[in-house]
PDB file of C-alpha atoms in Angstrom:
ATOM      1  CA  MET A 134      32.769  45.225  35.416  1.00  0.00           C
ATOM      2  CA  ILE A 135      29.489  46.920  36.419  1.00  0.00           C
ATOM      3  CA  GLY A 136      30.981  48.188  39.668  1.00  0.00           C
ATOM      4  CA  TYR A 137      29.276  49.754  42.710  1.00  0.00           C
ATOM      5  CA  TYR A 138      28.448  53.048  40.893  1.00  0.00           C
ATOM      6  CA  GLY A 139      27.175  51.383  37.762  1.00  0.00           C
ATOM      7  CA  SER A 140      24.804  49.249  39.724  1.00  0.00           C
ATOM      8  CA  TRP A 141      23.381  52.174  41.630  1.00  0.00           C
ATOM      9  CA  THR A 142      23.136  54.217  38.417  1.00  0.00           C
ATOM     10  CA  LEU A 143      20.850  51.510  36.932  1.00  0.00           C
ATOM     11  CA  ILE A 144      18.796  51.428  40.113  1.00  0.00           C
ATOM     12  CA  GLY A 145      18.545  55.243  40.046  1.00  0.00           C
ATOM     13  CA  ILE A 146      17.403  55.334  36.383  1.00  0.00           C
ATOM     14  CA  SER A 147      14.744  52.705  37.178  1.00  0.00           C
ATOM     15  CA  LEU A 148      13.593  54.712  40.081  1.00  0.00           C
ATOM     16  CA  LEU A 149      13.358  57.975  38.117  1.00  0.00           C
ATOM     17  CA  ILE A 150      11.388  56.206  35.296  1.00  0.00           C
ATOM     18  CA  THR A 151       8.956  54.748  37.789  1.00  0.00           C
ATOM     19  CA  LEU A 152       8.367  57.953  39.665  1.00  0.00           C
ATOM     20  CA  GLY A 153       8.146  59.918  36.488  1.00  0.00           C
ATOM     21  CA  ALA A 154       5.467  57.709  35.060  1.00  0.00           C
ATOM     22  CA  GLN A 155       3.549  57.777  38.297  1.00  0.00           C
ATOM     23  CA  PHE A 156       3.748  61.557  38.466  1.00  0.00           C
ATOM     24  CA  PHE A 157       2.530  61.815  34.881  1.00  0.00           C
ATOM     25  CA  VAL A 158      -0.504  59.632  35.422  1.00  0.00           C
ATOM     26  CA  THR A 159      -1.335  61.226  38.798  1.00  0.00           C
ATOM     27  CA  THR A 160      -1.220  64.781  37.443  1.00  0.00           C
ATOM     28  CA  THR A 161      -3.147  63.875  34.276  1.00  0.00           C
ATOM     29  CA  TYR A 162      -5.801  62.035  36.288  1.00  0.00           C
ATOM     30  CA  GLY A 163      -6.034  64.939  38.609  1.00  0.00           C
ATOM     31  CA  LYS A 164      -6.648  67.367  35.745  1.00  0.00           C
ATOM     32  CA  TYR A 165      -9.482  65.407  34.043  1.00  0.00           C
ATOM     33  CA  LYS A 166     -10.944  64.376  37.450  1.00  0.00           C
ATOM     34  CA  LYS A 167     -11.973  68.048  37.780  1.00  0.00           C
ATOM     35  CA  VAL A 168     -13.610  68.330  34.366  1.00  0.00           C
ATOM     36  CA  GLU A 169     -17.168  67.216  34.348  1.00  0.00           C
ATOM     37  CA  ASN A 170     -18.525  65.525  31.218  1.00  0.00           C
ATOM     38  CA  LYS A 171     -21.372  67.149  29.445  1.00  0.00           C
ATOM     39  CA  THR A 172     -23.805  64.180  29.855  1.00  0.00           C
ATOM     40  CA  LYS A 173     -23.075  64.082  33.538  1.00  0.00           C
ATOM     41  CA  LYS A 174     -22.976  60.310  33.499  1.00  0.00           C
ATOM     42  CA  THR A 175     -21.179  58.605  36.288  1.00  0.00           C
ATOM     43  CA  GLY A 176     -18.515  56.005  35.969  1.00  0.00           C
ATOM     44  CA  PHE A 177     -21.048  53.396  36.993  1.00  0.00           C
ATOM     45  CA  GLU A 178     -23.530  54.570  34.378  1.00  0.00           C
ATOM     46  CA  THR A 179     -20.917  54.648  31.690  1.00  0.00           C
ATOM     47  CA  ALA A 180     -19.816  51.143  32.442  1.00  0.00           C
ATOM     48  CA  ARG A 181     -23.384  49.825  32.679  1.00  0.00           C
ATOM     49  CA  GLU A 182     -24.486  51.408  29.409  1.00  0.00           C
ATOM     50  CA  ILE A 183     -21.470  50.122  27.397  1.00  0.00           C
ATOM     51  CA  LEU A 184     -21.857  46.659  28.888  1.00  0.00           C
ATOM     52  CA  ASP A 185     -25.518  46.447  28.173  1.00  0.00           C
ATOM     53  CA  LYS A 186     -25.083  47.781  24.588  1.00  0.00           C
ATOM     54  CA  ASN A 187     -22.627  45.004  23.938  1.00  0.00           C
ATOM     55  CA  GLY A 188     -24.770  42.229  25.366  1.00  0.00           C
ATOM     56  CA  LEU A 189     -22.842  41.883  28.707  1.00  0.00           C
ATOM     57  CA  ASN A 190     -25.793  42.255  30.960  1.00  0.00           C
ATOM     58  CA  ASP A 191     -24.494  39.507  33.282  1.00  0.00           C
ATOM     59  CA  ILE A 192     -21.467  41.491  34.283  1.00  0.00           C
ATOM     60  CA  TYR A 193     -21.849  43.365  37.603  1.00  0.00           C
ATOM     61  CA  VAL A 194     -20.474  46.849  38.252  1.00  0.00           C
ATOM     62  CA  VAL A 195     -19.663  47.481  41.909  1.00  0.00           C
ATOM     63  CA  GLU A 196     -17.874  50.031  44.067  1.00  0.00           C
ATOM     64  CA  THR A 197     -14.578  49.174  45.706  1.00  0.00           C
ATOM     65  CA  GLN A 198     -12.322  50.981  48.146  1.00  0.00           C
ATOM     66  CA  GLY A 199      -9.158  52.722  47.303  1.00  0.00           C
ATOM     67  CA  ASN A 200      -7.786  55.201  44.752  1.00  0.00           C
ATOM     68  CA  LEU A 201      -7.496  53.989  41.170  1.00  0.00           C
ATOM     69  CA  THR A 202      -8.026  50.424  42.284  1.00  0.00           C
ATOM     70  CA  ASP A 203     -10.389  49.892  39.308  1.00  0.00           C
ATOM     71  CA  HIS A 204     -10.227  46.496  37.620  1.00  0.00           C
ATOM     72  CA  TYR A 205     -12.225  43.781  35.860  1.00  0.00           C
ATOM     73  CA  ASP A 206     -12.513  40.421  37.686  1.00  0.00           C
ATOM     74  CA  PRO A 207     -13.294  37.838  34.971  1.00  0.00           C
ATOM     75  CA  LYS A 208     -13.671  35.019  37.518  1.00  0.00           C
ATOM     76  CA  ARG A 209     -16.596  36.823  39.198  1.00  0.00           C
ATOM     77  CA  ASN A 210     -17.872  38.636  36.097  1.00  0.00           C
ATOM     78  CA  THR A 211     -17.505  41.932  37.983  1.00  0.00           C
ATOM     79  CA  ILE A 212     -16.018  45.325  37.217  1.00  0.00           C
ATOM     80  CA  ARG A 213     -14.910  47.002  40.401  1.00  0.00           C
ATOM     81  CA  LEU A 214     -14.657  50.763  40.290  1.00  0.00           C
ATOM     82  CA  SER A 215     -13.159  52.924  43.075  1.00  0.00           C
ATOM     83  CA  SER A 216     -15.485  55.428  44.730  1.00  0.00           C
ATOM     84  CA  ASP A 217     -14.317  58.411  42.776  1.00  0.00           C
ATOM     85  CA  ILE A 218     -14.811  56.686  39.472  1.00  0.00           C
ATOM     86  CA  PHE A 219     -18.038  54.891  40.474  1.00  0.00           C
ATOM     87  CA  HIS A 220     -19.779  58.085  41.565  1.00  0.00           C
ATOM     88  CA  GLY A 221     -17.815  60.685  39.572  1.00  0.00           C
ATOM     89  CA  THR A 222     -19.144  62.415  36.512  1.00  0.00           C
ATOM     90  CA  SER A 223     -15.816  63.632  35.207  1.00  0.00           C
ATOM     91  CA  ILE A 224     -14.076  62.790  32.042  1.00  0.00           C
ATOM     92  CA  ALA A 225     -11.605  60.722  34.029  1.00  0.00           C
ATOM     93  CA  ALA A 226     -14.407  58.696  35.650  1.00  0.00           C
ATOM     94  CA  CYS A 227     -15.895  57.899  32.290  1.00  0.00           C
ATOM     95  CA  ALA A 228     -12.554  57.096  30.706  1.00  0.00           C
ATOM     96  CA  VAL A 229     -11.478  54.722  33.499  1.00  0.00           C
ATOM     97  CA  ALA A 230     -14.860  52.923  33.656  1.00  0.00           C
ATOM     98  CA  ALA A 231     -14.837  52.508  29.898  1.00  0.00           C
ATOM     99  CA  HIS A 232     -11.258  51.125  30.002  1.00  0.00           C
ATOM    100  CA  GLU A 233     -12.258  48.396  32.482  1.00  0.00           C
ATOM    101  CA  VAL A 234     -15.265  47.558  30.266  1.00  0.00           C
ATOM    102  CA  GLY A 235     -12.671  47.275  27.451  1.00  0.00           C
ATOM    103  CA  HIS A 236     -11.179  44.384  29.293  1.00  0.00           C
ATOM    104  CA  ALA A 237     -14.564  42.673  29.563  1.00  0.00           C
ATOM    105  CA  LEU A 238     -15.039  43.132  25.760  1.00  0.00           C
ATOM    106  CA  GLN A 239     -11.602  41.455  25.258  1.00  0.00           C
ATOM    107  CA  TYR A 240     -12.830  38.413  27.014  1.00  0.00           C
ATOM    108  CA  LYS A 241     -16.008  38.391  25.069  1.00  0.00           C
ATOM    109  CA  ASP A 242     -14.155  38.524  21.818  1.00  0.00           C
ATOM    110  CA  GLY A 243     -11.486  36.071  22.809  1.00  0.00           C
ATOM    111  CA  TYR A 244      -8.679  38.561  22.398  1.00  0.00           C
ATOM    112  CA  THR A 245      -5.531  36.493  21.782  1.00  0.00           C
ATOM    113  CA  PRO A 246      -3.001  38.546  23.885  1.00  0.00           C
ATOM    114  CA  ILE A 247      -5.154  38.401  26.985  1.00  0.00           C
ATOM    115  CA  LYS A 248      -5.604  34.557  26.629  1.00  0.00           C
ATOM    116  CA  ILE A 249      -1.864  34.144  26.267  1.00  0.00           C
ATOM    117  CA  ARG A 250      -1.088  36.342  29.179  1.00  0.00           C
ATOM    118  CA  ASN A 251      -3.613  34.613  31.442  1.00  0.00           C
ATOM    119  CA  SER A 252      -2.250  31.183  30.439  1.00  0.00           C
ATOM    120  CA  ILE A 253       1.141  32.024  31.991  1.00  0.00           C
ATOM    121  CA  ILE A 254      -0.047  33.633  35.218  1.00  0.00           C
ATOM    122  CA  PRO A 255       0.659  30.456  37.304  1.00  0.00           C
ATOM    123  CA  LEU A 256       4.196  30.395  35.960  1.00  0.00           C
ATOM    124  CA  VAL A 257       4.677  34.085  36.561  1.00  0.00           C
ATOM    125  CA  ASN A 258       3.442  33.791  40.131  1.00  0.00           C
ATOM    126  CA  PHE A 259       5.963  31.038  40.752  1.00  0.00           C
ATOM    127  CA  SER A 260       8.704  33.034  38.957  1.00  0.00           C
ATOM    128  CA  SER A 261       8.024  36.088  41.038  1.00  0.00           C
ATOM    129  CA  SER A 262       8.631  34.385  44.376  1.00  0.00           C
ATOM    130  CA  ALA A 263      11.207  31.870  43.293  1.00  0.00           C
ATOM    131  CA  GLY A 264      13.179  34.469  41.266  1.00  0.00           C
ATOM    132  CA  TYR A 265      13.487  36.734  44.221  1.00  0.00           C
ATOM    133  CA  PHE A 266      14.475  33.902  46.517  1.00  0.00           C
ATOM    134  CA  ALA A 267      17.205  32.608  43.988  1.00  0.00           C
ATOM    135  CA  ILE A 268      18.641  36.106  43.565  1.00  0.00           C
ATOM    136  CA  LEU A 269      18.731  36.754  47.318  1.00  0.00           C
ATOM    137  CA  ILE A 270      20.435  33.418  48.093  1.00  0.00           C
ATOM    138  CA  SER A 271      22.902  33.920  45.270  1.00  0.00           C
ATOM    139  CA  PHE A 272      24.043  37.297  46.689  1.00  0.00           C
ATOM    140  CA  ILE A 273      24.368  35.772  50.219  1.00  0.00           C
ATOM    141  CA  THR A 274      26.187  32.685  49.142  1.00  0.00           C
ATOM    142  CA  GLY A 275      27.991  34.005  46.016  1.00  0.00           C
ATOM    143  CA  LEU A 276      26.583  31.103  43.901  1.00  0.00           C
ATOM    144  CA  THR A 277      26.500  32.534  40.357  1.00  0.00           C
ATOM    145  CA  ASP A 278      24.497  29.638  39.045  1.00  0.00           C
ATOM    146  CA  LEU A 279      21.592  30.549  41.337  1.00  0.00           C
ATOM    147  CA  LEU A 280      21.841  34.157  40.071  1.00  0.00           C
ATOM    148  CA  TRP A 281      21.443  32.935  36.454  1.00  0.00           C
ATOM    149  CA  ILE A 282      18.412  30.964  37.546  1.00  0.00           C
ATOM    150  CA  GLY A 283      16.973  34.059  39.108  1.00  0.00           C
ATOM    151  CA  ILE A 284      17.664  36.022  35.865  1.00  0.00           C
ATOM    152  CA  ALA A 285      15.849  33.375  33.774  1.00  0.00           C
ATOM    153  CA  LEU A 286      12.811  33.688  36.104  1.00  0.00           C
ATOM    154  CA  GLU A 287      12.928  37.470  35.825  1.00  0.00           C
ATOM    155  CA  VAL A 288      12.759  37.120  32.060  1.00  0.00           C
ATOM    156  CA  ILE A 289       9.471  35.153  32.404  1.00  0.00           C
ATOM    157  CA  ILE A 290       8.085  38.084  34.464  1.00  0.00           C
ATOM    158  CA  LEU A 291       9.336  40.521  31.751  1.00  0.00           C
ATOM    159  CA  LEU A 292       7.409  38.425  29.049  1.00  0.00           C
ATOM    160  CA  PHE A 293       4.296  38.836  31.139  1.00  0.00           C
ATOM    161  CA  GLN A 294       4.732  42.555  31.373  1.00  0.00           C
ATOM    162  CA  LEU A 295       5.393  42.751  27.617  1.00  0.00           C
ATOM    163  CA  LEU A 296       2.106  40.794  26.983  1.00  0.00           C
ATOM    164  CA  THR A 297       0.385  43.253  29.238  1.00  0.00           C
ATOM    165  CA  LEU A 298       1.175  46.235  26.940  1.00  0.00           C
ATOM    166  CA  PRO A 299      -1.055  45.313  24.044  1.00  0.00           C
ATOM    167  CA  VAL A 300      -3.820  44.219  26.459  1.00  0.00           C
ATOM    168  CA  GLU A 301      -3.866  47.641  28.143  1.00  0.00           C
ATOM    169  CA  PHE A 302      -3.516  49.595  24.939  1.00  0.00           C
ATOM    170  CA  ASN A 303      -6.234  47.682  23.241  1.00  0.00           C
ATOM    171  CA  ALA A 304      -8.559  48.131  26.222  1.00  0.00           C
ATOM    172  CA  SER A 305      -8.049  51.899  26.010  1.00  0.00           C
ATOM    173  CA  LYS A 306      -8.689  51.795  22.293  1.00  0.00           C
ATOM    174  CA  ARG A 307     -11.959  49.911  22.818  1.00  0.00           C
ATOM    175  CA  ALA A 308     -12.883  52.418  25.592  1.00  0.00           C
ATOM    176  CA  LYS A 309     -12.521  55.420  23.270  1.00  0.00           C
ATOM    177  CA  GLU A 310     -14.454  53.719  20.502  1.00  0.00           C
ATOM    178  CA  GLN A 311     -17.365  52.933  22.847  1.00  0.00           C
ATOM    179  CA  LEU A 312     -17.355  56.444  24.458  1.00  0.00           C
ATOM    180  CA  GLY A 313     -17.801  57.954  20.977  1.00  0.00           C
ATOM    181  CA  LYS A 314     -20.160  55.239  19.604  1.00  0.00           C
ATOM    182  CA  GLU A 315     -22.599  55.601  22.526  1.00  0.00           C
ATOM    183  CA  GLN A 316     -22.137  59.390  22.579  1.00  0.00           C
ATOM    184  CA  ILE A 317     -21.159  59.353  26.272  1.00  0.00           C
ATOM    185  CA  LEU A 318     -18.377  61.881  25.552  1.00  0.00           C
ATOM    186  CA  ASP A 319     -18.046  64.358  22.606  1.00  0.00           C
ATOM    187  CA  ASN A 320     -14.966  64.638  20.452  1.00  0.00           C
ATOM    188  CA  ASN A 321     -13.189  67.161  22.675  1.00  0.00           C
ATOM    189  CA  GLU A 322     -13.877  65.113  25.789  1.00  0.00           C
ATOM    190  CA  ILE A 323     -12.702  61.947  24.075  1.00  0.00           C
ATOM    191  CA  ASN A 324      -9.355  63.712  23.364  1.00  0.00           C
ATOM    192  CA  GLY A 325      -9.067  64.384  27.120  1.00  0.00           C
ATOM    193  CA  ALA A 326      -9.924  60.803  27.893  1.00  0.00           C
ATOM    194  CA  ASN A 327      -7.280  59.634  25.360  1.00  0.00           C
ATOM    195  CA  THR A 328      -4.647  61.755  27.045  1.00  0.00           C
ATOM    196  CA  MET A 329      -5.508  60.346  30.445  1.00  0.00           C
ATOM    197  CA  LEU A 330      -5.559  56.743  29.276  1.00  0.00           C
ATOM    198  CA  ASN A 331      -2.238  57.173  27.470  1.00  0.00           C
ATOM    199  CA  ALA A 332      -0.734  58.559  30.684  1.00  0.00           C
ATOM    200  CA  ALA A 333      -1.999  55.487  32.551  1.00  0.00           C
ATOM    201  CA  ALA A 334      -0.587  53.214  29.920  1.00  0.00           C
ATOM    202  CA  MET A 335       2.841  54.767  30.455  1.00  0.00           C
ATOM    203  CA  THR A 336       3.038  53.196  33.920  1.00  0.00           C
ATOM    204  CA  TYR A 337       3.050  49.777  32.163  1.00  0.00           C
ATOM    205  CA  VAL A 338       5.690  50.919  29.713  1.00  0.00           C
ATOM    206  CA  ALA A 339       7.770  52.164  32.651  1.00  0.00           C
ATOM    207  CA  SER A 340       7.446  48.744  34.319  1.00  0.00           C
ATOM    208  CA  VAL A 341       8.728  47.033  31.205  1.00  0.00           C
ATOM    209  CA  VAL A 342      11.711  49.415  30.932  1.00  0.00           C
ATOM    210  CA  THR A 343      12.611  49.052  34.703  1.00  0.00           C
ATOM    211  CA  ALA A 344      12.368  45.239  34.387  1.00  0.00           C
ATOM    212  CA  ILE A 345      14.774  45.359  31.468  1.00  0.00           C
ATOM    213  CA  LEU A 346      17.197  47.525  33.354  1.00  0.00           C
ATOM    214  CA  GLN A 347      17.022  45.198  36.317  1.00  0.00           C
ATOM    215  CA  ILE A 348      17.787  42.161  34.169  1.00  0.00           C
ATOM    216  CA  ILE A 349      20.710  44.000  32.527  1.00  0.00           C
ATOM    217  CA  ARG A 350      22.068  44.858  35.933  1.00  0.00           C
ATOM    218  CA  LEU A 351      21.758  41.260  37.146  1.00  0.00           C
ATOM    219  CA  VAL A 352      23.399  39.919  33.969  1.00  0.00           C
ATOM    220  CA  LEU A 353      26.295  42.281  34.389  1.00  0.00           C
ATOM    221  CA  ILE A 354      26.757  41.213  38.003  1.00  0.00           C
ATOM    222  CA  ALA A 355      26.521  37.510  36.999  1.00  0.00           C
ATOM    223  CA  ARG A 356      29.178  38.031  34.249  1.00  0.00           C
ATOM    224  CA  ASP A 357      31.443  39.859  36.767  1.00  0.00           C
ATOM    225  CA  ASN A 358      31.156  36.909  39.117  1.00  0.00           C
ATOM    226  CA  ASP A 359      31.960  34.215  36.551  1.00  0.00           C
TER     227      ASP A 359
END
């Protein structure tokens, strides 16, 4: 039996992993946010240059609110960069901007993992809400069958997170290649950008690990209830 303490142990491990990954990316980003790149190009200029050099002149680069809220919106052909990244001339600003352009390049090249991931988004959205509801009701009513349904839906979410890993790592790889190819950053600066992007990727790895631990916890509970 998983028991009270076993359940809370898994929750505690998940929390530590999540907080550790967040601390790592925050401190690493903070470090390279203070280091100005030698070309003094802003995140906006970095994104615009790489896009134009790759024939993606139709993609907009705009400023958005928030901190590290940067993302590529394929439906609107728009890269949104947070203010610090959009206006910043740091290594971090260039790295984050280039990473988001990396996602645009994935769409241009028809990168398979991102196509597969996008194809299951409607199912993932359903699983996210329905799974939570099924698990909650199972705990209230004691119906183990509902808990197994919730677990199955959680596995679908885990699959989506697993597919996200190669997408994010590949976008960072493309970013580093473009930063060097277009001579936006020199070799030493690219090493710094690499460290920062790897730290950011660890948040996705942490999400996968915590999702696995959550599923293990739920499976053990379901087995105890059978």
